[in-house]
CSV table of C-alpha atoms and ligand atoms in Angstrom, one decimal:
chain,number,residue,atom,x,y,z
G,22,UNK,CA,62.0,8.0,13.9
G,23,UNK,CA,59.2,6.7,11.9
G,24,UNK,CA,57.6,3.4,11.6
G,25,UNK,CA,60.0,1.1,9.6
G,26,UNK,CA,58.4,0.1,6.5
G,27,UNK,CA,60.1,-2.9,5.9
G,28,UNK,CA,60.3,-5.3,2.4
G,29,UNK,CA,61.7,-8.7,2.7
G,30,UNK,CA,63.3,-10.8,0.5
G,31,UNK,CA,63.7,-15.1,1.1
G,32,UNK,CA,64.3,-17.6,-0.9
G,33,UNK,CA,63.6,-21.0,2.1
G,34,UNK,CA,61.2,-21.6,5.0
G,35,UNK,CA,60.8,-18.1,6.5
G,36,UNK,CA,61.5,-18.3,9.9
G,37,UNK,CA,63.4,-15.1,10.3
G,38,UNK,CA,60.8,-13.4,8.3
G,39,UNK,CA,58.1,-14.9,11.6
G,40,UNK,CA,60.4,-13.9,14.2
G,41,UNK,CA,59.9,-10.2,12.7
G,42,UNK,CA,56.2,-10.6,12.4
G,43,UNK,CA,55.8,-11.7,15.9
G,44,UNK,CA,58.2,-9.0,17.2
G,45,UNK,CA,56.1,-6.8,15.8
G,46,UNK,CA,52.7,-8.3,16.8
G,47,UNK,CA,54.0,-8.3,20.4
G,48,UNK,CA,54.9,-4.7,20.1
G,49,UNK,CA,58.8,-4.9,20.4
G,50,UNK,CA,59.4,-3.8,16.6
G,51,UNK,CA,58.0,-0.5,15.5
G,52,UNK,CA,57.5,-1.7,12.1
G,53,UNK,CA,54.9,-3.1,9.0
G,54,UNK,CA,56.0,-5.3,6.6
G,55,UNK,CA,55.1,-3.9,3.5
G,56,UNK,CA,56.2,-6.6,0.8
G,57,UNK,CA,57.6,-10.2,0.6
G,58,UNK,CA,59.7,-11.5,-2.6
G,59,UNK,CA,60.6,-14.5,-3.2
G,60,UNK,CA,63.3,-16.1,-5.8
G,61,UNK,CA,61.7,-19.7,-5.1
G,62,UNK,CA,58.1,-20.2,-6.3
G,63,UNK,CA,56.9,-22.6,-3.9
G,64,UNK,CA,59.1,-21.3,-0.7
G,65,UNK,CA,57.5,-21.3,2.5
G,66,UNK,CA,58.6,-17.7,3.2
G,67,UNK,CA,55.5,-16.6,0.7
G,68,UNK,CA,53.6,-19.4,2.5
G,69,UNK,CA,53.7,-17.6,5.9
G,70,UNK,CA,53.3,-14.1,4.4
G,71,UNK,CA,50.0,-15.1,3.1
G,72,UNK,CA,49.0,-16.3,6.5
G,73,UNK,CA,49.5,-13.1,7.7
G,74,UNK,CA,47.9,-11.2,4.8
G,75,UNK,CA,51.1,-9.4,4.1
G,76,UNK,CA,51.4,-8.6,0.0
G,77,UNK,CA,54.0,-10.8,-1.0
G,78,UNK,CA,55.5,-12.3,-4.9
G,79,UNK,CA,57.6,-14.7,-6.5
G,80,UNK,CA,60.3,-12.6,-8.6
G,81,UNK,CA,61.6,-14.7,-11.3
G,82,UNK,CA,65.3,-13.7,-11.1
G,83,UNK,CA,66.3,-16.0,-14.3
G,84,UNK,CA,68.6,-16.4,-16.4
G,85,UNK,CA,70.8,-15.7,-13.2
G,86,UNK,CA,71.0,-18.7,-10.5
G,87,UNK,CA,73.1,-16.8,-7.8
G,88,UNK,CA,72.7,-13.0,-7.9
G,89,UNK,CA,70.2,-10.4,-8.2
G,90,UNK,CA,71.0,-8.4,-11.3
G,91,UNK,CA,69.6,-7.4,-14.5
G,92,UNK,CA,65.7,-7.2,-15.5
G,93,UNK,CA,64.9,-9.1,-12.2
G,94,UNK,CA,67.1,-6.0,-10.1
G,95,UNK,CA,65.2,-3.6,-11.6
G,96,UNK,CA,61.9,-5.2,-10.9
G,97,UNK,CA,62.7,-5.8,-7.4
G,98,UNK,CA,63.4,-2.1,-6.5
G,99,UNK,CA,60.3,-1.0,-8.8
G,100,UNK,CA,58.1,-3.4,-6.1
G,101,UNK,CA,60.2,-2.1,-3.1
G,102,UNK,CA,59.5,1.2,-3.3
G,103,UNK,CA,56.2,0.7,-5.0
G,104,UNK,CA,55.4,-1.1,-1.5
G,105,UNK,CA,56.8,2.4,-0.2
G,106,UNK,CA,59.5,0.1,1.6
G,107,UNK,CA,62.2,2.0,3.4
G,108,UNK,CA,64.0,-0.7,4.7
G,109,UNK,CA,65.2,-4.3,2.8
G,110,UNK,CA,65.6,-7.2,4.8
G,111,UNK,CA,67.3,-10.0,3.4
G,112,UNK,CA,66.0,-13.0,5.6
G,113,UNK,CA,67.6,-16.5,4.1
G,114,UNK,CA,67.9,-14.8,0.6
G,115,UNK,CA,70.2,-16.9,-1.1
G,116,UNK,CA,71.6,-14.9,-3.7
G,117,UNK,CA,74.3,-12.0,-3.7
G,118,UNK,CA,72.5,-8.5,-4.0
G,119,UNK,CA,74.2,-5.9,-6.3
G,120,UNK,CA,75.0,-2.6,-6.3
G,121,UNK,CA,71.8,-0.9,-8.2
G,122,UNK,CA,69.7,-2.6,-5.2
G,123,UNK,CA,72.0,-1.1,-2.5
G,124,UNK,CA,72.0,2.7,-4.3
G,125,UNK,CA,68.7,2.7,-4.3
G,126,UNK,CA,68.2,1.8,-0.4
G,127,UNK,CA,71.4,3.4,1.3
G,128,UNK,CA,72.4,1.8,4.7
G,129,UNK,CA,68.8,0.4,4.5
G,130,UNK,CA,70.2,-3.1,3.1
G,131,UNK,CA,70.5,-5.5,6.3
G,132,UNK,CA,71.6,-9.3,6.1
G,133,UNK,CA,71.2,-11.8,8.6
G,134,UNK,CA,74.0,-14.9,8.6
G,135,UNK,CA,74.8,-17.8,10.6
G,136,UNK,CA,78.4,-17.7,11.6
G,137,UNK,CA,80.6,-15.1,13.5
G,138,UNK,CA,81.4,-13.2,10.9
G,139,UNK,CA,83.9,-12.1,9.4
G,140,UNK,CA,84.7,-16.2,10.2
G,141,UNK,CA,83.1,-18.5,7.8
G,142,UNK,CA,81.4,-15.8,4.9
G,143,UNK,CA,79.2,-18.0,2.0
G,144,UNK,CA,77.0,-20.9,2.3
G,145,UNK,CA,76.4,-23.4,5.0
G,146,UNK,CA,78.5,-21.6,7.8
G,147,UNK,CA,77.9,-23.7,10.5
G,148,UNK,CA,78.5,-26.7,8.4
G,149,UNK,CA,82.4,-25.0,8.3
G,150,UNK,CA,82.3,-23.7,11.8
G,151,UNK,CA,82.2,-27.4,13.0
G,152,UNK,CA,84.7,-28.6,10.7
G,153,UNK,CA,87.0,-26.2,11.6
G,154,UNK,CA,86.9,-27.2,15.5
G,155,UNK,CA,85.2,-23.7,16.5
G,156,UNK,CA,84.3,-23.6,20.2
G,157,UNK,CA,81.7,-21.4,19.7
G,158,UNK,CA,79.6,-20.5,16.6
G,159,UNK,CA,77.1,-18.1,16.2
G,160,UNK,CA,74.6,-15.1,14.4
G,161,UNK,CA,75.3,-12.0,12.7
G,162,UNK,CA,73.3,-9.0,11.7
G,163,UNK,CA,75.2,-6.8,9.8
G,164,UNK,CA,74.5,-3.2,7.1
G,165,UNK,CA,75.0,-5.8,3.3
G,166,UNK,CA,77.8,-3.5,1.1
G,167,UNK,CA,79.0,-4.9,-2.1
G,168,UNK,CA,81.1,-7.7,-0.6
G,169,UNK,CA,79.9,-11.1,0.0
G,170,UNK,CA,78.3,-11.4,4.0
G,171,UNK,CA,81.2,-8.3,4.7
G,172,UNK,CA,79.1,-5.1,5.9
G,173,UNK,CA,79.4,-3.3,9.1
G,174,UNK,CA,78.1,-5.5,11.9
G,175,UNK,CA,74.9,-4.1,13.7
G,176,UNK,CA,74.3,-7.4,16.8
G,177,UNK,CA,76.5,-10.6,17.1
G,178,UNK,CA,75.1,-13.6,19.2
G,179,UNK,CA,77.2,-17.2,20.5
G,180,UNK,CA,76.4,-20.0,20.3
G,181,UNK,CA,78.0,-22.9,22.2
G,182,UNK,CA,79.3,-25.9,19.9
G,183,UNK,CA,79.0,-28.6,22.0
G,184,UNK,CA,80.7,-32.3,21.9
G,185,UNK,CA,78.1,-34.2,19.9
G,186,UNK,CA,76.9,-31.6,17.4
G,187,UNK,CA,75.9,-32.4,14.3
G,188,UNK,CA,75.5,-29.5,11.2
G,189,UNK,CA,71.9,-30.0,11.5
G,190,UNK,CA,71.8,-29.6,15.8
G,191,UNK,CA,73.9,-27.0,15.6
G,192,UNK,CA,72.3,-25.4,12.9
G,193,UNK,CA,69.4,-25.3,14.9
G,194,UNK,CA,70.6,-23.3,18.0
G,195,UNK,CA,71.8,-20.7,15.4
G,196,UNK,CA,68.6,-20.5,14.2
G,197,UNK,CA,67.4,-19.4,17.8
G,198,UNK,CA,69.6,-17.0,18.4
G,199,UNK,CA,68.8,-15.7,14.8
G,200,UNK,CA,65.3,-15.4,16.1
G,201,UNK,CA,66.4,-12.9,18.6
G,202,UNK,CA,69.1,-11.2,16.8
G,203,UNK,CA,66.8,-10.1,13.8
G,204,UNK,CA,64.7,-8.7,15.6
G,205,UNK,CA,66.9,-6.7,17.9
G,206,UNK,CA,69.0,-5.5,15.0
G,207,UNK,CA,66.3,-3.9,13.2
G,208,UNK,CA,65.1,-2.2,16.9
G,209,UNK,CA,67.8,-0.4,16.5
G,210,UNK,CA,67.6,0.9,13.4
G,211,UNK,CA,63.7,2.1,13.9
G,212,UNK,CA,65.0,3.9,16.7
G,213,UNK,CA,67.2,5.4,15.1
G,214,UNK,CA,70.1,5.7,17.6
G,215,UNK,CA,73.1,4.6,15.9
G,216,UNK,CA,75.9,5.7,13.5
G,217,UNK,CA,78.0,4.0,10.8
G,218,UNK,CA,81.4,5.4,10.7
G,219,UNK,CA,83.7,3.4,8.8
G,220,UNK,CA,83.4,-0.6,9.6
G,221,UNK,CA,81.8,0.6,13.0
G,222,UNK,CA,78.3,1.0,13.8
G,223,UNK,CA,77.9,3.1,17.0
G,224,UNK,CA,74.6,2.4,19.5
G,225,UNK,CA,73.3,4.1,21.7
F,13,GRF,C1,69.1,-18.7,8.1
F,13,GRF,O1,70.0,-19.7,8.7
F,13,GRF,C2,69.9,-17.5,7.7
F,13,GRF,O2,70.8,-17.1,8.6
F,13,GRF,C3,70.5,-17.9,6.4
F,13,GRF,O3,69.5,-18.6,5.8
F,13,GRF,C4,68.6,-19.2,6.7
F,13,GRF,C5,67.2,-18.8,6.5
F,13,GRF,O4,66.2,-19.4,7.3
F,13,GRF,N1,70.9,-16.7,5.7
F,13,GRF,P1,64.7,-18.9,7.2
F,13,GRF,O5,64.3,-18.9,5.8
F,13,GRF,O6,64.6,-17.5,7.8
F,13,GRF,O7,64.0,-19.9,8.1
C-alpha cells in the first residue's frame, strides 16, 4: 500500500487530529496529512494544523447548521481531492456527511465516536452512557455510510465507568483511548490488510 494521503475535517479543539500527527511524526502511521477543513472559523483544530504547517481552511457550510450538503459539499470534495487526499478523516466533525462526499471517497470515509457503538449514536455519548448506568463506556472507529454514527466498525476500545464519574471525567478517559484508537484504525487501513464484507470488516 501507499502512503495514506489523508484530509481531515473538525469542527472543536483537534485533539484527534494531534494524536494522528504525532503517530505519524513517531513513525507508527504511514501517512501525510494533506488538508484540514474546518466548519468553525476560529476552532482550534485549524489552530494546530498551522502549527504544524499543514494546509488547512475554514469551509463555510451555511445556510446548513447540521450537515454537509449543497454548495459547501461540493466545495469540500473539490479541496479534498485538490489536496490529492485519498483518505477523509472525520475527527470531532460535528455535522452528518452526505452521500455525494461518501461516492466520491468509497470506503475511504472513517468516523471516530465516543460510545460503544451501536449503543448511544448522536451527540454527547458519554453524557448518555452515564445516564443510562453503563458499566463500561468507550471509543469507536468505524467505515461512516449514510446512517448516522452506523458504518462497519474498524477498532472498539473500553473504558471503565467508575463510581464518581462525572460527563466531563469520563469524557476525558474516552478521549484517551480515542487517542489510541484513531491512530490504530487508520494503521490498518494504510496497510491495507483488511476486508469489508457486509457489516464486517475482516483484519489481518
Ligand atoms: C471527540 O470526542 C470525538 O470522538 C467526537 O468529537 C470529539 C472531538 O474532539 N466525535 P477533538 O476535536 O478531536 O479534540
Amino acid at each position: 500500500m501507499s502512503r495514506l494521503k489523508l484530509g481531515v475535517l473538525g469542527s472543536g479543539a483537534g485533539s484527534n487530529m494531534q494524536s494522528i500527527v504525532d503517530a505519524i511524526d513517531r513513525g507508527e502511521l504511514d501517512a501525510d496529512i494533506k488538508l484540514v477543513l474546518a466548519d468553525v472559523p476560529d476552532a482550534k483544530i485549524l489552530d494546530r494544523a498551522r502549527r504544524h504547517g499543514i494546509p488547512c481552511a475554514y469551509l463555510d457550510c451555511a445556510p446548513f447548521r447540521t450537515k454537509l450538503e449543497g454548495p459547501a459539499e461540493d466545495r469540500c470534495i473539490e479541496l479534498l481531492k485538490g489536496a490529492g487526499v485519498d483518505t477523509v478523516v472525520l475527527a470531532g466533525f460535528m455535522r452528518i456527511v452526505k452521500t455525494k462526499l461518501l461516492a466520491a471517497f468509497p470506503e475511504r470515509v472513517i468516523n471516530i465516536h465516543p460510545a460503544l457503538l451501536p449503543a448511544f449514536p448522536g451527540v454527547h455519548s458519554w453524557t448518555q452512557a452515564l445516564d443510562y448506568g453503563c458499566k463500561v463506556a468507550g471509543v469507536t472507529v468505524h467505515f461512516v455510510d449514510a446512517g448516522t454514527d452506523s458504518g462497519p466498525i474498524l477498532v472498539q476500545k473500553c473504558v471503565k465507568v467508575e463510581e464518581n464519574d462525572t460527563p466531563e471525567s469520563l469524557h476525558a478517559r474516552i478521549q484517551v483511548q480515542e487517542h489510541i484508537a484513531y491512530p490504530e484504525a487508520l494503521r490498518i487501513i494504510a496497510r491495507g490488510n483488511y476486508r469489508i464484507e457486509g457489516r464486517r470488516v475482516k483484519i489481518g
